[in-house]
PDB file of C-alpha atoms in Angstrom:
ATOM      1  CA  GLN K  22     113.973 124.401 155.970  1.00  0.00           C
ATOM      2  CA  VAL K  23     110.547 122.810 155.605  1.00  0.00           C
ATOM      3  CA  GLN K  24     107.519 125.068 155.431  1.00  0.00           C
ATOM      4  CA  LEU K  25     103.805 124.287 155.391  1.00  0.00           C
ATOM      5  CA  VAL K  26     101.569 126.732 153.557  1.00  0.00           C
ATOM      6  CA  GLU K  27      97.826 126.488 154.089  1.00  0.00           C
ATOM      7  CA  SER K  28      95.027 127.943 152.015  1.00  0.00           C
ATOM      8  CA  GLY K  29      91.272 127.710 151.621  1.00  0.00           C
ATOM      9  CA  GLY K  30      89.848 129.034 154.867  1.00  0.00           C
ATOM     10  CA  GLY K  31      87.132 131.640 155.073  1.00  0.00           C
ATOM     11  CA  LEU K  32      83.558 132.441 156.029  1.00  0.00           C
ATOM     12  CA  VAL K  33      80.786 130.053 155.048  1.00  0.00           C
ATOM     13  CA  GLN K  34      77.160 129.606 156.005  1.00  0.00           C
ATOM     14  CA  PRO K  35      75.990 126.548 157.946  1.00  0.00           C
ATOM     15  CA  GLY K  36      75.567 123.626 155.600  1.00  0.00           C
ATOM     16  CA  GLY K  37      78.180 124.970 153.227  1.00  0.00           C
ATOM     17  CA  SER K  38      81.517 123.551 152.111  1.00  0.00           C
ATOM     18  CA  LEU K  39      85.163 124.549 152.129  1.00  0.00           C
ATOM     19  CA  ARG K  40      88.333 122.854 150.941  1.00  0.00           C
ATOM     20  CA  LEU K  41      91.586 123.394 152.776  1.00  0.00           C
ATOM     21  CA  SER K  42      94.969 122.745 151.183  1.00  0.00           C
ATOM     22  CA  CYS K  43      98.395 122.463 152.753  1.00  0.00           C
ATOM     23  CA  ALA K  44     101.586 122.188 150.736  1.00  0.00           C
ATOM     24  CA  ALA K  45     104.893 121.250 152.307  1.00  0.00           C
ATOM     25  CA  SER K  46     107.973 122.743 150.667  1.00  0.00           C
ATOM     26  CA  GLY K  47     111.705 122.318 151.138  1.00  0.00           C
ATOM     27  CA  SER K  48     114.226 119.582 150.534  1.00  0.00           C
ATOM     28  CA  ILE K  49     111.896 116.823 151.690  1.00  0.00           C
ATOM     29  CA  PHE K  50     112.753 113.167 151.381  1.00  0.00           C
ATOM     30  CA  SER K  51     109.639 111.733 152.960  1.00  0.00           C
ATOM     31  CA  ILE K  52     106.680 112.582 155.177  1.00  0.00           C
ATOM     32  CA  ASN K  53     104.921 109.991 157.275  1.00  0.00           C
ATOM     33  CA  ALA K  54     101.567 111.436 158.307  1.00  0.00           C
ATOM     34  CA  MET K  55      99.992 114.729 157.301  1.00  0.00           C
ATOM     35  CA  GLY K  56      96.939 116.040 159.017  1.00  0.00           C
ATOM     36  CA  TRP K  57      94.702 118.830 160.190  1.00  0.00           C
ATOM     37  CA  TYR K  58      94.105 120.058 163.709  1.00  0.00           C
ATOM     38  CA  ARG K  59      91.833 122.833 164.872  1.00  0.00           C
ATOM     39  CA  GLN K  60      91.627 125.151 167.821  1.00  0.00           C
ATOM     40  CA  ALA K  61      88.522 127.096 168.778  1.00  0.00           C
ATOM     41  CA  PRO K  62      88.691 130.066 171.180  1.00  0.00           C
ATOM     42  CA  GLY K  63      89.141 128.876 174.750  1.00  0.00           C
ATOM     43  CA  LYS K  64      89.617 125.259 173.717  1.00  0.00           C
ATOM     44  CA  GLN K  65      92.556 122.941 173.246  1.00  0.00           C
ATOM     45  CA  ARG K  66      93.896 122.079 169.836  1.00  0.00           C
ATOM     46  CA  GLU K  67      92.325 118.845 168.603  1.00  0.00           C
ATOM     47  CA  LEU K  68      92.952 116.416 165.790  1.00  0.00           C
ATOM     48  CA  VAL K  69      90.458 116.696 162.946  1.00  0.00           C
ATOM     49  CA  ALA K  70      91.911 114.186 160.509  1.00  0.00           C
ATOM     50  CA  ASP K  71      95.191 112.721 159.379  1.00  0.00           C
ATOM     51  CA  ILE K  72      96.463 110.489 156.605  1.00  0.00           C
ATOM     52  CA  THR K  73      99.605 108.407 156.275  1.00  0.00           C
ATOM     53  CA  SER K  74     101.797 108.153 153.198  1.00  0.00           C
ATOM     54  CA  GLY K  75     100.128 104.807 152.557  1.00  0.00           C
ATOM     55  CA  GLY K  76      96.664 106.341 152.570  1.00  0.00           C
ATOM     56  CA  SER K  77      95.374 105.233 155.974  1.00  0.00           C
ATOM     57  CA  THR K  78      93.086 107.866 157.424  1.00  0.00           C
ATOM     58  CA  LYS K  79      91.797 108.818 160.812  1.00  0.00           C
ATOM     59  CA  LEU K  80      88.957 111.276 161.452  1.00  0.00           C
ATOM     60  CA  ALA K  81      87.542 112.737 164.625  1.00  0.00           C
ATOM     61  CA  ASP K  82      84.086 111.407 165.471  1.00  0.00           C
ATOM     62  CA  SER K  83      82.658 114.921 165.233  1.00  0.00           C
ATOM     63  CA  VAL K  84      83.537 115.202 161.530  1.00  0.00           C
ATOM     64  CA  LYS K  85      82.956 111.654 160.274  1.00  0.00           C
ATOM     65  CA  GLY K  86      80.551 111.617 157.365  1.00  0.00           C
ATOM     66  CA  ARG K  87      81.144 115.311 156.664  1.00  0.00           C
ATOM     67  CA  PHE K  88      84.906 115.782 156.189  1.00  0.00           C
ATOM     68  CA  THR K  89      87.263 113.913 153.892  1.00  0.00           C
ATOM     69  CA  ILE K  90      91.049 114.002 153.989  1.00  0.00           C
ATOM     70  CA  SER K  91      93.207 113.207 150.977  1.00  0.00           C
ATOM     71  CA  ARG K  92      96.823 113.553 149.997  1.00  0.00           C
ATOM     72  CA  ASP K  93      99.034 113.927 146.947  1.00  0.00           C
ATOM     73  CA  ASN K  94     102.366 112.392 147.936  1.00  0.00           C
ATOM     74  CA  ALA K  95     104.120 113.613 144.790  1.00  0.00           C
ATOM     75  CA  LYS K  96     103.227 117.200 145.701  1.00  0.00           C
ATOM     76  CA  ASN K  97     103.596 116.795 149.481  1.00  0.00           C
ATOM     77  CA  THR K  98     100.126 118.263 149.752  1.00  0.00           C
ATOM     78  CA  VAL K  99      97.201 117.358 151.963  1.00  0.00           C
ATOM     79  CA  TYR K 100      93.587 118.409 151.481  1.00  0.00           C
ATOM     80  CA  LEU K 101      90.596 118.607 153.790  1.00  0.00           C
ATOM     81  CA  GLN K 102      87.198 118.678 152.118  1.00  0.00           C
ATOM     82  CA  MET K 103      84.675 119.971 154.608  1.00  0.00           C
ATOM     83  CA  ASN K 104      80.977 119.544 153.825  1.00  0.00           C
ATOM     84  CA  MET K 105      77.830 120.201 155.846  1.00  0.00           C
ATOM     85  CA  LEU K 106      79.721 122.675 157.983  1.00  0.00           C
ATOM     86  CA  LYS K 107      78.320 123.586 161.378  1.00  0.00           C
ATOM     87  CA  PRO K 108      78.926 126.631 163.578  1.00  0.00           C
ATOM     88  CA  GLU K 109      80.841 124.383 165.971  1.00  0.00           C
ATOM     89  CA  ASP K 110      83.387 123.753 163.223  1.00  0.00           C
ATOM     90  CA  THR K 111      84.499 127.364 163.590  1.00  0.00           C
ATOM     91  CA  ALA K 112      88.172 127.391 164.532  1.00  0.00           C
ATOM     92  CA  VAL K 113      91.685 128.049 163.331  1.00  0.00           C
ATOM     93  CA  TYR K 114      92.746 125.013 161.331  1.00  0.00           C
ATOM     94  CA  TYR K 115      96.399 123.999 161.427  1.00  0.00           C
ATOM     95  CA  CYS K 116      98.222 121.704 159.065  1.00  0.00           C
ATOM     96  CA  ASN K 117     100.707 119.247 160.515  1.00  0.00           C
ATOM     97  CA  ALA K 118     103.409 117.127 158.896  1.00  0.00           C
ATOM     98  CA  ASP K 119     104.792 114.386 161.085  1.00  0.00           C
ATOM     99  CA  HIS K 120     108.053 112.439 160.872  1.00  0.00           C
ATOM    100  CA  VAL K 121     109.451 114.554 158.052  1.00  0.00           C
ATOM    101  CA  ARG K 122     112.838 113.549 156.721  1.00  0.00           C
ATOM    102  CA  SER K 123     114.607 116.392 154.940  1.00  0.00           C
ATOM    103  CA  SER K 124     118.099 117.481 154.008  1.00  0.00           C
ATOM    104  CA  GLY K 125     120.130 119.096 156.765  1.00  0.00           C
ATOM    105  CA  TYR K 126     118.663 116.954 159.539  1.00  0.00           C
ATOM    106  CA  LEU K 127     119.730 113.501 160.705  1.00  0.00           C
ATOM    107  CA  SER K 128     116.471 112.824 162.539  1.00  0.00           C
ATOM    108  CA  PRO K 129     112.867 113.363 161.433  1.00  0.00           C
ATOM    109  CA  HIS K 130     110.974 116.489 162.532  1.00  0.00           C
ATOM    110  CA  ASN K 131     107.413 117.588 163.045  1.00  0.00           C
ATOM    111  CA  TYR K 132     106.157 120.792 161.409  1.00  0.00           C
ATOM    112  CA  TRP K 133     103.113 123.041 161.746  1.00  0.00           C
ATOM    113  CA  GLY K 134     101.503 125.504 159.380  1.00  0.00           C
ATOM    114  CA  GLN K 135     100.596 129.041 160.392  1.00  0.00           C
ATOM    115  CA  GLY K 136      96.868 128.277 160.607  1.00  0.00           C
ATOM    116  CA  THR K 137      93.866 129.321 158.567  1.00  0.00           C
ATOM    117  CA  GLN K 138      90.591 130.642 159.984  1.00  0.00           C
ATOM    118  CA  VAL K 139      87.359 128.819 159.231  1.00  0.00           C
ATOM    119  CA  THR K 140      84.187 130.587 160.343  1.00  0.00           C
ATOM    120  CA  VAL K 141      80.764 129.010 159.964  1.00  0.00           C
ATOM    121  CA  SER K 142      78.049 131.572 160.519  1.00  0.00           C
ATOM    122  CA  SER K 143      74.853 132.866 159.000  1.00  0.00           C
TER     123      SER K 143
END
């Protein structure tokens, strides 16, 4: 069974920084894309950033220039460096692993982490 474990959320003042980490564990053969989504109260879950196993990245327009996504394929871990945080970045951030091939399954699966709260407030 594949699990995603997130860490790094918390409370930060506007203009501050946080780094989120998400490690995928289990008998994993390969993971295509790993990424971060967020969901604020009363809003739909939205893509923040994702990165493929080859290193291609995609970032939401609202975070370009402030957030950076990176990945350690050997550790099946993805990171989200968040700088210049704004109150509107407040949300639960969810890690996602897409097209995961692992033992026990013939077809690839998609997995979600449990979510980590990020609150930007003075």
